[in-house]
mmCIF file of C-alpha atoms and ligand atoms in Angstrom:
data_model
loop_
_atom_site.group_PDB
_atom_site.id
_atom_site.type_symbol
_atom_site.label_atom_id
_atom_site.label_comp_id
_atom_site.label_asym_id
_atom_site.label_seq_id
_atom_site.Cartn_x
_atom_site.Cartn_y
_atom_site.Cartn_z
ATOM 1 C CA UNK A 1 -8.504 -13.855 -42.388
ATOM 2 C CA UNK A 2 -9.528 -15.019 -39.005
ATOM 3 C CA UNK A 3 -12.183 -14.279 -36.882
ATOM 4 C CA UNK A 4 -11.179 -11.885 -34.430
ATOM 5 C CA UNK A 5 -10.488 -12.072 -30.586
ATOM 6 C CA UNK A 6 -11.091 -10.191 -27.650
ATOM 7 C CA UNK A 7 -8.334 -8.973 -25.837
ATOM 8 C CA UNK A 8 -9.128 -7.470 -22.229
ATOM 9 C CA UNK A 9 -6.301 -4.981 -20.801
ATOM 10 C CA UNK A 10 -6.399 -3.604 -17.366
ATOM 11 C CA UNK A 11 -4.429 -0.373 -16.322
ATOM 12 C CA UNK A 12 -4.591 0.446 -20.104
ATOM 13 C CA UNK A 13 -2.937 4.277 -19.618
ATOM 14 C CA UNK A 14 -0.527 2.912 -17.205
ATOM 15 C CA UNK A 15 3.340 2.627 -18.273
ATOM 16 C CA UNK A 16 3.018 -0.594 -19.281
ATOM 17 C CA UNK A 17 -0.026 -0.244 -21.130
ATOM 18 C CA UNK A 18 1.567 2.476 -23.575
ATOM 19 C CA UNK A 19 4.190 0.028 -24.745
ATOM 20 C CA UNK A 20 1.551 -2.914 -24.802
ATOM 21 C CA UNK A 21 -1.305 -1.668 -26.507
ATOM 22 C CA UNK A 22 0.402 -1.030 -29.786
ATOM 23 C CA UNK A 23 2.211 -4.132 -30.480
ATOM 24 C CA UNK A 24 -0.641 -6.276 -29.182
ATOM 25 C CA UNK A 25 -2.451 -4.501 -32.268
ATOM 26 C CA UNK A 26 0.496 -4.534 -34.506
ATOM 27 C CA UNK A 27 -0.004 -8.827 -34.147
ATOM 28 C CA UNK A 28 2.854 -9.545 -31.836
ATOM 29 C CA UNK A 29 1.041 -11.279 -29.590
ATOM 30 C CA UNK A 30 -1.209 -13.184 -31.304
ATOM 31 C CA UNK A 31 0.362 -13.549 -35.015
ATOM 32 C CA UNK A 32 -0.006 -11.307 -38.336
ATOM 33 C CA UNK A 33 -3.012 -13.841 -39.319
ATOM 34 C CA UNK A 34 -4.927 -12.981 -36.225
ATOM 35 C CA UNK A 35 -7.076 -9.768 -35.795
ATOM 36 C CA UNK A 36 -7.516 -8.510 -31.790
ATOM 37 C CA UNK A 37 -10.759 -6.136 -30.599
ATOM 38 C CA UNK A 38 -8.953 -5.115 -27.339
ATOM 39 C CA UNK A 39 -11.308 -4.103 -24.332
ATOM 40 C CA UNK A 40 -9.692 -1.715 -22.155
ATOM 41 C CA UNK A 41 -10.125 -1.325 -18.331
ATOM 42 C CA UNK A 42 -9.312 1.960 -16.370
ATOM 43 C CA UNK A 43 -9.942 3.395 -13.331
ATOM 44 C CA UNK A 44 -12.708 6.179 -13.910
ATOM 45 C CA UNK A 45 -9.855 9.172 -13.664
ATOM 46 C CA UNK A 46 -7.612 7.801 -15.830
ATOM 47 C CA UNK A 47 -10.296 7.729 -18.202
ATOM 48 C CA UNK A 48 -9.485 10.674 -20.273
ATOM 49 C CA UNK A 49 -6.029 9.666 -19.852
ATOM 50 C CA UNK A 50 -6.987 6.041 -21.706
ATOM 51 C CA UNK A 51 -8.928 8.913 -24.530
ATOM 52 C CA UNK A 52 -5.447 9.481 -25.955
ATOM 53 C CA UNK A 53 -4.126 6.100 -26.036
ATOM 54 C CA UNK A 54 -6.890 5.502 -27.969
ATOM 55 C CA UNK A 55 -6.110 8.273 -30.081
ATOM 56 C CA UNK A 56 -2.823 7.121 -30.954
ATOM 57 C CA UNK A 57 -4.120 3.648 -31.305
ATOM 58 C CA UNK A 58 -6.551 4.683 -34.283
ATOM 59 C CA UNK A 59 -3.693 7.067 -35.580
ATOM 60 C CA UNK A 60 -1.581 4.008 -35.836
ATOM 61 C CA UNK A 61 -4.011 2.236 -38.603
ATOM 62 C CA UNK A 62 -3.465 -1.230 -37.842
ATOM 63 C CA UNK A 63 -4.234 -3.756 -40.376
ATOM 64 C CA UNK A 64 -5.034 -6.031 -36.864
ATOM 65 C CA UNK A 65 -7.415 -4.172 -35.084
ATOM 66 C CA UNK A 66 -11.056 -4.930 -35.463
ATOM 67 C CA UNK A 67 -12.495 -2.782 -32.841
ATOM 68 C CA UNK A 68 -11.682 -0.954 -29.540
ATOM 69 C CA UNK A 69 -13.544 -0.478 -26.407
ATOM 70 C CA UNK A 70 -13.152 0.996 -22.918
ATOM 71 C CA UNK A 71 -14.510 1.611 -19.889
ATOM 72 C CA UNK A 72 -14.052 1.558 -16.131
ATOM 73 C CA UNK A 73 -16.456 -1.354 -15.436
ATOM 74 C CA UNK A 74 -14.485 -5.288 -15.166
ATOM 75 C CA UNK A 75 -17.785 -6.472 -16.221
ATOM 76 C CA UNK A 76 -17.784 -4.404 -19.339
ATOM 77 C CA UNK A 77 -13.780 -5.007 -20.312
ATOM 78 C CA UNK A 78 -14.119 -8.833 -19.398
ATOM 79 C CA UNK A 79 -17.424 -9.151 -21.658
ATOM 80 C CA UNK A 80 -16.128 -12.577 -23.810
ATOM 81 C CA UNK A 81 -12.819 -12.038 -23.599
ATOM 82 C CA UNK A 82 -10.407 -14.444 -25.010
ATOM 83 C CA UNK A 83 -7.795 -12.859 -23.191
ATOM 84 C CA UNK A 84 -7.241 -11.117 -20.397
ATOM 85 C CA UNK A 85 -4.042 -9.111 -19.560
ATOM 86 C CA UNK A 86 -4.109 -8.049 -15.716
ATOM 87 C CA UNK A 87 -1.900 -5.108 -15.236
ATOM 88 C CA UNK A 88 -3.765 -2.320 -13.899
ATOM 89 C CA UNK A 89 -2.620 -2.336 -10.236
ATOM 90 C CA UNK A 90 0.132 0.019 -8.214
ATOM 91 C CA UNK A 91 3.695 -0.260 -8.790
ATOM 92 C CA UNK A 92 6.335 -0.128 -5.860
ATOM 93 C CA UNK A 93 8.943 2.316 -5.654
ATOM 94 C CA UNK A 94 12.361 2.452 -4.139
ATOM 95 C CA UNK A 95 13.012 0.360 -1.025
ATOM 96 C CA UNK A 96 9.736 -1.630 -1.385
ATOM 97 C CA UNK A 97 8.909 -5.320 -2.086
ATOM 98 C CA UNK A 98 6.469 -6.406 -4.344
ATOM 99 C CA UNK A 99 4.809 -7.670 -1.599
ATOM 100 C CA UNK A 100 4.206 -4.827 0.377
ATOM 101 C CA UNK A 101 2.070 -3.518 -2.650
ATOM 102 C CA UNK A 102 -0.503 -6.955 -1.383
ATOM 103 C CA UNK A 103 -2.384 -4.436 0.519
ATOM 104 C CA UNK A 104 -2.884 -1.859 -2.173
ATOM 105 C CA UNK A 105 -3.864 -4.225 -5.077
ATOM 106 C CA UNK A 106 -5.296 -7.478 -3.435
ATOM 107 C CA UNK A 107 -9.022 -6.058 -3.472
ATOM 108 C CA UNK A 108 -8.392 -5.383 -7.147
ATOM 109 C CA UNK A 109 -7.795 -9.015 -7.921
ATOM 110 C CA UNK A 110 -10.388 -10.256 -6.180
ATOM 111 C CA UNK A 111 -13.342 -8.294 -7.783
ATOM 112 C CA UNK A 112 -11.325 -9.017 -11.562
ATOM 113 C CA UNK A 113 -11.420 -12.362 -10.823
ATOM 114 C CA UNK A 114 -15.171 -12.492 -9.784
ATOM 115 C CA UNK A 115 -16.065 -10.431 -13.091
ATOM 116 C CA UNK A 116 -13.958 -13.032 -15.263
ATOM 117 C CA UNK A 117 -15.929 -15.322 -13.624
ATOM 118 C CA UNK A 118 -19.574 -13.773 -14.926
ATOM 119 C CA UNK A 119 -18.421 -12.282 -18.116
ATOM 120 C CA UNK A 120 -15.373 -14.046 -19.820
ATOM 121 C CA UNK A 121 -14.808 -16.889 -22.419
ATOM 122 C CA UNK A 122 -14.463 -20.167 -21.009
ATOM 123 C CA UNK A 123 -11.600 -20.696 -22.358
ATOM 124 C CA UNK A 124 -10.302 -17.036 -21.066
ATOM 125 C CA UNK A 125 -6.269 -17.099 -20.697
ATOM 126 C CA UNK A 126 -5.160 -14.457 -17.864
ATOM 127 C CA UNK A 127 -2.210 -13.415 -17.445
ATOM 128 C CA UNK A 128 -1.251 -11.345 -13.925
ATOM 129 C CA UNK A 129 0.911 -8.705 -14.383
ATOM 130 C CA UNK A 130 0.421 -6.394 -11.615
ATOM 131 C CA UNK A 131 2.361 -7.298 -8.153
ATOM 132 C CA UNK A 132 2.857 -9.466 -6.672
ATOM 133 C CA UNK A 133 1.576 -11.064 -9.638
ATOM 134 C CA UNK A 134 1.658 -14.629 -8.242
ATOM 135 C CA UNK A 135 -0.713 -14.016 -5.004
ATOM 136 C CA UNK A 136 -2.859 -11.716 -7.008
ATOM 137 C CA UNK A 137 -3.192 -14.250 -9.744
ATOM 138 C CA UNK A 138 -3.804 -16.720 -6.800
ATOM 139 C CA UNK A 139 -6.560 -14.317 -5.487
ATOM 140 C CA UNK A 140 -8.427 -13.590 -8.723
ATOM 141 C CA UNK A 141 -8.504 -17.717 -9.638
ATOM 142 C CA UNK A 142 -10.167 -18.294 -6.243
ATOM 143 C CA UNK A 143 -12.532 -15.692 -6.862
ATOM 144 C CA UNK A 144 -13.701 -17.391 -10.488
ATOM 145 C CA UNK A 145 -15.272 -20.618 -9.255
ATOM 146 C CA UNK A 146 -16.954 -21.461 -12.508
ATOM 147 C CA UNK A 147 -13.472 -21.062 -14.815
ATOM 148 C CA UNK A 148 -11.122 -24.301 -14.752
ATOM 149 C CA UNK A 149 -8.188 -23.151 -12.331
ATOM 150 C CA UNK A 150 -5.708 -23.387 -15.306
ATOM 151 C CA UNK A 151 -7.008 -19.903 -16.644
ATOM 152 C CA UNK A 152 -4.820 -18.275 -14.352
ATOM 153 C CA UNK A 153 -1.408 -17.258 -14.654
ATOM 154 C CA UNK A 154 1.575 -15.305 -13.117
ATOM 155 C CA UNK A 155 4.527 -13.259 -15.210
ATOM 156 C CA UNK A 156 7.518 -14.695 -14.988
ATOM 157 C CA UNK A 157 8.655 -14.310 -18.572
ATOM 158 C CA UNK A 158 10.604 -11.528 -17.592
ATOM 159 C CA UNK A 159 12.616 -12.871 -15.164
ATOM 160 C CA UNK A 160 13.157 -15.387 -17.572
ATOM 161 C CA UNK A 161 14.022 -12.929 -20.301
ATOM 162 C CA UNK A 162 16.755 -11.225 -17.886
ATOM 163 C CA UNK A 163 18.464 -14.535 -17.091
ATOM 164 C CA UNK A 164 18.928 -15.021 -20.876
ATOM 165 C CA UNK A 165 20.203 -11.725 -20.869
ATOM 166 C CA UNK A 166 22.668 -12.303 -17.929
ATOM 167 C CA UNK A 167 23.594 -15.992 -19.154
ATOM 168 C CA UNK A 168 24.198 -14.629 -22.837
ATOM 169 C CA UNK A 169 26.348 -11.509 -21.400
ATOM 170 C CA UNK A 170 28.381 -13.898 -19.561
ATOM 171 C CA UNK A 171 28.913 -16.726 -22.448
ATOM 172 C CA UNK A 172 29.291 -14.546 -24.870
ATOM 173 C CA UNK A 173 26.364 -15.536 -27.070
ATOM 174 C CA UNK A 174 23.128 -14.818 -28.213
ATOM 175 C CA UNK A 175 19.998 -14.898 -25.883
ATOM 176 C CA UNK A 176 18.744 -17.265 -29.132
ATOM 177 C CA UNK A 177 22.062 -20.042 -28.704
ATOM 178 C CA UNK A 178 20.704 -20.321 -24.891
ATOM 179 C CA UNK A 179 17.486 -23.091 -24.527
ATOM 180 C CA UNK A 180 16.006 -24.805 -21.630
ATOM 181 C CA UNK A 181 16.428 -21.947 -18.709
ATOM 182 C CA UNK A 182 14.175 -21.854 -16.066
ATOM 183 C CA UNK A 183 12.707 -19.415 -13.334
ATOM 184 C CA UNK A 184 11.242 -21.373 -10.106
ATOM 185 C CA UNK A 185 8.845 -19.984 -7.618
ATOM 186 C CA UNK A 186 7.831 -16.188 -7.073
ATOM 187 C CA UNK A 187 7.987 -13.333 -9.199
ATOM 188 C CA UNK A 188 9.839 -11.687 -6.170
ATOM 189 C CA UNK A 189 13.432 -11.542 -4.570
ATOM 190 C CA UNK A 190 13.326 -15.194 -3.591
ATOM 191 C CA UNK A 191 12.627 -16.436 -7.354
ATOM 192 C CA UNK A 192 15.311 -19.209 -8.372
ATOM 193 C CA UNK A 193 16.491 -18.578 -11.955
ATOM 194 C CA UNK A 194 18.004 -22.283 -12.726
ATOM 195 C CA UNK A 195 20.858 -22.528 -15.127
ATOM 196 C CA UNK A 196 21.251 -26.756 -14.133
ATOM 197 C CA UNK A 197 19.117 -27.475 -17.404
ATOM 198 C CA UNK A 198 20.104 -25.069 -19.887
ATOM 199 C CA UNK A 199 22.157 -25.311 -22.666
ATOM 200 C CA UNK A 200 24.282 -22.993 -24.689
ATOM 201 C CA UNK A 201 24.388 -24.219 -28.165
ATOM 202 C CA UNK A 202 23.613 -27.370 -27.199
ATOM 203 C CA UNK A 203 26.475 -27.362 -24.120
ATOM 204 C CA UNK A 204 25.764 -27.377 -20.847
ATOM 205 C CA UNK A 205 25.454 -23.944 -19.231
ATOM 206 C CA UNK A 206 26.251 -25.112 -15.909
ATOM 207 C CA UNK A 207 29.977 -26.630 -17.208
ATOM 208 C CA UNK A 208 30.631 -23.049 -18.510
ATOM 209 C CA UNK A 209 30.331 -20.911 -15.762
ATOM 210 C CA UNK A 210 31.782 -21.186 -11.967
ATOM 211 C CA UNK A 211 29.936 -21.684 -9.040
ATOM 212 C CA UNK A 212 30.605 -18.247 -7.489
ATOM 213 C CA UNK A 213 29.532 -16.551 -10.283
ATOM 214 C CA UNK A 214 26.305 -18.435 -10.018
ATOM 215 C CA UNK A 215 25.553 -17.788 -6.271
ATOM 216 C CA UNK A 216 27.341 -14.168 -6.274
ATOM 217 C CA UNK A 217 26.469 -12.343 -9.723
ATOM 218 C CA UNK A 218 23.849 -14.280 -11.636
ATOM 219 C CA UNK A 219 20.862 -15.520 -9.447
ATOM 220 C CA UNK A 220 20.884 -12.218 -7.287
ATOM 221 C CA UNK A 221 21.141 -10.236 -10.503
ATOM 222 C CA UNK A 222 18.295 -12.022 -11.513
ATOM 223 C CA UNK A 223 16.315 -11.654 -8.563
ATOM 224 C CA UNK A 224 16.923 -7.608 -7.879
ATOM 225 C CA UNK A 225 16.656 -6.766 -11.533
ATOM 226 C CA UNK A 226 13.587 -5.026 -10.700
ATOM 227 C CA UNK A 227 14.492 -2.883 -7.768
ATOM 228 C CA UNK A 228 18.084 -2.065 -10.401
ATOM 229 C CA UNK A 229 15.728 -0.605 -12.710
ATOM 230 C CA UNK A 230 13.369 1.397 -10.383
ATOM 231 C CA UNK A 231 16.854 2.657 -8.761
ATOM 232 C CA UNK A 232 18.119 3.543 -12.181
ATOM 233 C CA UNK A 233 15.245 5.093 -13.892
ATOM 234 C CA UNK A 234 13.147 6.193 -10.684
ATOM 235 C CA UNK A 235 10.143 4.171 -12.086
ATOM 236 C CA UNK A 236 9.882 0.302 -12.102
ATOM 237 C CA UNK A 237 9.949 -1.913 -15.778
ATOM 238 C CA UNK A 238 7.553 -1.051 -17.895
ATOM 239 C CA UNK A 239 9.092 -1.785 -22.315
ATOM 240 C CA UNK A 240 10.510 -4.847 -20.842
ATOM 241 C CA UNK A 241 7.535 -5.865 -18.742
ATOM 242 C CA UNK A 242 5.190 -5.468 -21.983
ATOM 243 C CA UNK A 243 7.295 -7.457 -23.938
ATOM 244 C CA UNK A 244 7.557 -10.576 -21.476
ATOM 245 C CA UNK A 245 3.392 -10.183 -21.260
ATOM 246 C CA UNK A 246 3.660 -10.202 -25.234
ATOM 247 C CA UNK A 247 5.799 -13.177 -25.257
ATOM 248 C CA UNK A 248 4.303 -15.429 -22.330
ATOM 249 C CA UNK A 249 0.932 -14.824 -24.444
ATOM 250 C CA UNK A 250 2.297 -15.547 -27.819
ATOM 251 C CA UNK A 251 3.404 -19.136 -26.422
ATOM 252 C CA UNK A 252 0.822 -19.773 -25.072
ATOM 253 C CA UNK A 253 -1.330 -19.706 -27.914
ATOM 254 C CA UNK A 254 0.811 -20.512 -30.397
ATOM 255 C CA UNK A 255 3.308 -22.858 -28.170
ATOM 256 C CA UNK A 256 7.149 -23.495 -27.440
ATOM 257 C CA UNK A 257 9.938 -24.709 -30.039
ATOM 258 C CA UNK A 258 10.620 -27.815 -29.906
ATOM 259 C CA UNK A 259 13.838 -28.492 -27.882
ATOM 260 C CA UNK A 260 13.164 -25.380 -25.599
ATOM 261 C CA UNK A 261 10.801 -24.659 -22.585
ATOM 262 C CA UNK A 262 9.538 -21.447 -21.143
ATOM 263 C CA UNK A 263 8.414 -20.474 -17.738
ATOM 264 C CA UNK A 264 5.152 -19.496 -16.102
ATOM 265 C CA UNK A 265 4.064 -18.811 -13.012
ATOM 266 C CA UNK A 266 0.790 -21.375 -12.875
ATOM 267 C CA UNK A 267 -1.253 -23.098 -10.300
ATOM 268 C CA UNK A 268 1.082 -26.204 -8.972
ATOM 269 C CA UNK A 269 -0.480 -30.113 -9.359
ATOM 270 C CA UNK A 270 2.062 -31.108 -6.468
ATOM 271 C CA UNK A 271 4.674 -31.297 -9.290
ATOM 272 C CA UNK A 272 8.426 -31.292 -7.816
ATOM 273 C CA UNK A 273 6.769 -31.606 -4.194
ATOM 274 C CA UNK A 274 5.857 -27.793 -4.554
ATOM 275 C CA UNK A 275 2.313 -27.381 -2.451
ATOM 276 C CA UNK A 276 -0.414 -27.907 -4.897
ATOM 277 C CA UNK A 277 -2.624 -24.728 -5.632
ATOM 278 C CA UNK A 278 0.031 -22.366 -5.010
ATOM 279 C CA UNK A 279 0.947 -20.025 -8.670
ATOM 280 C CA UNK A 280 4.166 -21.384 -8.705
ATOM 281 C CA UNK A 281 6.831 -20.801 -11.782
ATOM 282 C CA UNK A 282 7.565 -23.836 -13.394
ATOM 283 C CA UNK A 283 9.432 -24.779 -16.773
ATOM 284 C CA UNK A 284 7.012 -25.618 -19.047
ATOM 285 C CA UNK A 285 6.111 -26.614 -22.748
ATOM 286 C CA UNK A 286 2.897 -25.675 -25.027
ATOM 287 C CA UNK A 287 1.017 -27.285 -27.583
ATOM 288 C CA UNK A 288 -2.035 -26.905 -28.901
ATOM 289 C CA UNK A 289 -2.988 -24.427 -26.241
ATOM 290 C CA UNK A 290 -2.358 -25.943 -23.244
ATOM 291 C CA UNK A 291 0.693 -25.861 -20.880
ATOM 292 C CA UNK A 292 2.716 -29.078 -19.496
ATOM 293 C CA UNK A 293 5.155 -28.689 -16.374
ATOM 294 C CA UNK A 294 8.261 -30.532 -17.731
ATOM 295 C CA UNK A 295 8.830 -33.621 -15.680
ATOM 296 C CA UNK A 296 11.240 -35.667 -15.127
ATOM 297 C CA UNK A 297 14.106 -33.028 -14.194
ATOM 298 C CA UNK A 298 16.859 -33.921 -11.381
ATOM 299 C CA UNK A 299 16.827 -31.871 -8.436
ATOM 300 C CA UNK A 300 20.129 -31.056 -6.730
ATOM 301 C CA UNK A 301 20.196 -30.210 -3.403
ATOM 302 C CA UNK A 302 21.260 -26.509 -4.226
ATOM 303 C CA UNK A 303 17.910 -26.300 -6.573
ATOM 304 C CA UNK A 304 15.574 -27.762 -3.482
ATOM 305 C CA UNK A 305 16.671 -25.167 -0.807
ATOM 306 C CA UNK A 306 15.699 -22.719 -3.135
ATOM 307 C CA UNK A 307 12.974 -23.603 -4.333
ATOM 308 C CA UNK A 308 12.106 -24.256 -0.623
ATOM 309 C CA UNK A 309 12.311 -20.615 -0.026
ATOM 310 C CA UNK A 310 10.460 -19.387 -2.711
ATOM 311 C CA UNK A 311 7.496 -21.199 -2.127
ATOM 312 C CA UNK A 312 7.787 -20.713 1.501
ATOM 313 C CA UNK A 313 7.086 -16.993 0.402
ATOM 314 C CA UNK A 314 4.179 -18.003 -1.650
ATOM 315 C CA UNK A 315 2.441 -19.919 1.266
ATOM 316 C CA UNK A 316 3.214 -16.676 3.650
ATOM 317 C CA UNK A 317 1.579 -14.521 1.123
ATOM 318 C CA UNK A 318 -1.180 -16.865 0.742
ATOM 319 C CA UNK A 319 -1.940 -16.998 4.083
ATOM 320 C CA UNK A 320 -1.550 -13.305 4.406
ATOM 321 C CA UNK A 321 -4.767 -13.111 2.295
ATOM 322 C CA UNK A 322 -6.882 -15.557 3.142
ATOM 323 C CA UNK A 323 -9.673 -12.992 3.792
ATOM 324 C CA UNK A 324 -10.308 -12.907 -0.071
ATOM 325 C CA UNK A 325 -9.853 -16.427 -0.897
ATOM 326 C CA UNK A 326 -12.949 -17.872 -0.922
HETATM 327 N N1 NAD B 1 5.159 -9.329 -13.278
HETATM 328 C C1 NAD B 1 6.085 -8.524 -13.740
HETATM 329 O O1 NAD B 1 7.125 -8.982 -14.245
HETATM 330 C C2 NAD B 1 5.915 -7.010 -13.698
HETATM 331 C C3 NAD B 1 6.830 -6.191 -14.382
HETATM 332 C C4 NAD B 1 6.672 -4.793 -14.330
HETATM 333 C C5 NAD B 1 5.629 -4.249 -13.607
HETATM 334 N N2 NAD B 1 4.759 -5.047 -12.949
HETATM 335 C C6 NAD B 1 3.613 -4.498 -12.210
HETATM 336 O O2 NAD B 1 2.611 -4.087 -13.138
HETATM 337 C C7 NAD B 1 1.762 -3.133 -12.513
HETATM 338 C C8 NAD B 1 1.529 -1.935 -13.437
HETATM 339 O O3 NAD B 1 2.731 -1.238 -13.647
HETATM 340 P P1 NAD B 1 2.781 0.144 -14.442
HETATM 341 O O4 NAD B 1 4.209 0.553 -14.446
HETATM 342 O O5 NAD B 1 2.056 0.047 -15.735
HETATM 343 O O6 NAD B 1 1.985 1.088 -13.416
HETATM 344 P P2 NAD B 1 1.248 2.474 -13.726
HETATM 345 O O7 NAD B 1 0.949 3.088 -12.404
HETATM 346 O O8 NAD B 1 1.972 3.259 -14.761
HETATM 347 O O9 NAD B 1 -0.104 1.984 -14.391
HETATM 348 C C9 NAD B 1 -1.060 1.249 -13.700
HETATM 349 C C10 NAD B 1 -2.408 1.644 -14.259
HETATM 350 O O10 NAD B 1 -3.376 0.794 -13.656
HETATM 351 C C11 NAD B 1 -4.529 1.573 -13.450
HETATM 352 N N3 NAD B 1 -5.372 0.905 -12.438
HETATM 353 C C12 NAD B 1 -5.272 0.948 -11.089
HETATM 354 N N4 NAD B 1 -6.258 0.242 -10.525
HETATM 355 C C13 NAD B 1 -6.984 -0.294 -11.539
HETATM 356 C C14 NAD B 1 -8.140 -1.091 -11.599
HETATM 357 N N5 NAD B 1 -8.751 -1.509 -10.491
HETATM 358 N N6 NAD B 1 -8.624 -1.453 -12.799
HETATM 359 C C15 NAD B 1 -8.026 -1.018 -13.924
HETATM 360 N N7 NAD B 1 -6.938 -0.228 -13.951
HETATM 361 C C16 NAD B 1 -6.419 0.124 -12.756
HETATM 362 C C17 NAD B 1 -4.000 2.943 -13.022
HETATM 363 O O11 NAD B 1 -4.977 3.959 -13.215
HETATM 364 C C18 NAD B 1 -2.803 3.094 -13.944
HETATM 365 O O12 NAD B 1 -3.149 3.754 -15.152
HETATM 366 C C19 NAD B 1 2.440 -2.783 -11.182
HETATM 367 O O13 NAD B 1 1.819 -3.516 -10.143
HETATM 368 C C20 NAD B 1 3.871 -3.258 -11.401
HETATM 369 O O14 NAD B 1 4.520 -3.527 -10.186
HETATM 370 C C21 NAD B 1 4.887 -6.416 -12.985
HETATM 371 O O1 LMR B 2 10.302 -4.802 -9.737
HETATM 372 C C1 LMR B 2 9.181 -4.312 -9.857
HETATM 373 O O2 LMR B 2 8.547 -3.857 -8.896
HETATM 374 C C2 LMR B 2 8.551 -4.261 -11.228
HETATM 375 C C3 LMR B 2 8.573 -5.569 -11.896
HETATM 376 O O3 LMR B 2 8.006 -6.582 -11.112
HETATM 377 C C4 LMR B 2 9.946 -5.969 -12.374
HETATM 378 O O4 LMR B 2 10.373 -7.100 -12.116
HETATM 379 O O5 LMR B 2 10.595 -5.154 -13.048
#
């Protein structure tokens, strides 16, 4: 058996952290071979709240889990974590964008990423859930001078999820035949979901659909997905948001299949001309650990406008909080 890890959560009685919790301890995440010790973060009222999950956590009896703390102290969670699993922040409702919630949760971010910055592994991965998960990622990286940059990451497995979803739907395969999508840019309306690489069973995608159904059904689809669901069930993502934070953590610690590529919002090296710094989403591969931007990939002129936009957003909401980027 291995040694076990430390897995920080924040927001840990949230919505998303009732469908995250247990099948971060049932191995998902991190393998069958691979006990967690999961350090849970919550606001001091939601304390009693967290209580239960815990509860239900013990009740469960999983092989996997070596140990649980909580408390309502970053420094505490964060204490060697191997990784750390941002979520605790507010979630919009109807008629809001994600960034509107910058206000709200921005402050959060920064102090996380300051305690990360005391307290953590070296080697801490962080993923940033809670929106708008790229600037907060942005703001809790700039706040953690002494961690290398590449620590930090956005969630944009989900959006990449629901375009293998849509593409599947409309093909009429499996999510499994499709390989080689990719999500550019924000986790926000102006994301890019990219079907010019993909392939269906080894075919291209983009020879199998039509143009208008690419501009008019899937990439808006894609991009409003959230705002569908908080219309539909009156509160936004939370099963399908745990299992993209399951799956961008499983590869990156155990890696991609060959052949295939996933996407993650990380900080830019100037790659594809996108601003360097910015937590952009870019296809990438793993191996051993450590994430690669795919190079190399031909840029139509329908790709670059949109791209264009979506990390036109990113700057805005960059400069929007400047204030906590030290
Ligand atoms: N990136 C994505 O794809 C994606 C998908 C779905 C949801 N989200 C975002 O995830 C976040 C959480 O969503 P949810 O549905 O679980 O919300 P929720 O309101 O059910 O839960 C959030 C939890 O965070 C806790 N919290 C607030 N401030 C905290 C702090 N400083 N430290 C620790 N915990 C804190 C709250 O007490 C609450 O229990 C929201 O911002 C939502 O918009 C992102
Ligand atoms: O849309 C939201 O506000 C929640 C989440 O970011 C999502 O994409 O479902």
């Amino acid at each position: 058996m291995k040694a076990p890890v430390r897995v920080a959560v924040t927001g840990a009685a949230g919505q998303i952290g009732y469908s995250l919790l247990f099948r971060v301890a049932a191995g998902d995440m991190l393998g069958k071979d691979q006990p967690v010790i999961l350090q849970l973060l919550e606001i001091t009222p939601a304390l009693e709240a967290l209580r239960g999950v815990v509860m239900e956590l013990e009740d469960c009896a999983f092989p996997l889990l070596a140990g649980i703390t909580t408390s309502d102290k970053a420094e505490e969670a964060f204490k060697d974590a191997d990784y750390a699993l941002l979520v605790g922040a507010r979630p919009r409702g109807p008629g809001m964008e994600r960034k509107d919630l910058l206000e709200a949760n921005a402050a959060i971010f920064s102090a996380q990423g300051k305690a990360l910055n005391d307290v953590a592994s070296r080697n801490v991965r962080v993923l940033v859930v809670g929106n708008p998960a790229n600037t907060n990622a942005l703001i809790a990286q700039r706040n953690a001078p002494d961690l290398d940059p590449r620590c930090f990451t956005a969630m944009t497995r989900l959006d990449h999820n629901r375009a293998l979803a849509q593409l599947a739907n409309k093909a009429g395969c499996h999510s499994n035949d499709i390989k080689k999508m990719t999500i550019w840019g924000n986790h926000s309306a102006t994301q890019y979901p990219d079907i010019s690489n993909a392939l269906v069973n080894g075919k291209s995608a983009a020879d199998l659909v039509d143009e208008a159904w690419l501009v008019d059904d899937f990439i808006p689809t894609v991009q409003q997905r959230g705002a569908a669901i908080i219309k539909a069930r009156g509160q936004s993502s939370a099963a399908s948001a745990a299992s993209a934070a399951i799956d961008h953590m499983r590869t990156w610690a155990l890696g991609t299949e060959d052949g295939d590529w996933t996407s993650m919002g990380i900080p830019s090296d100037g790659s594809y001309g996108i601003e360097e710094g910015l937590i952009y989403s870019f296809p990438v591969t793993v191996k051993d650990g450590k994430y690669e931007i795919v190079q190399g990939l031909e840029i139509s002129e329908f790709s670059r406008e949109r791209m264009t936009v979506t990390e036109q957003e990113l700057k805005e909401e960059r400069d929007g909080v400047s204030h906590l980027l030290p």
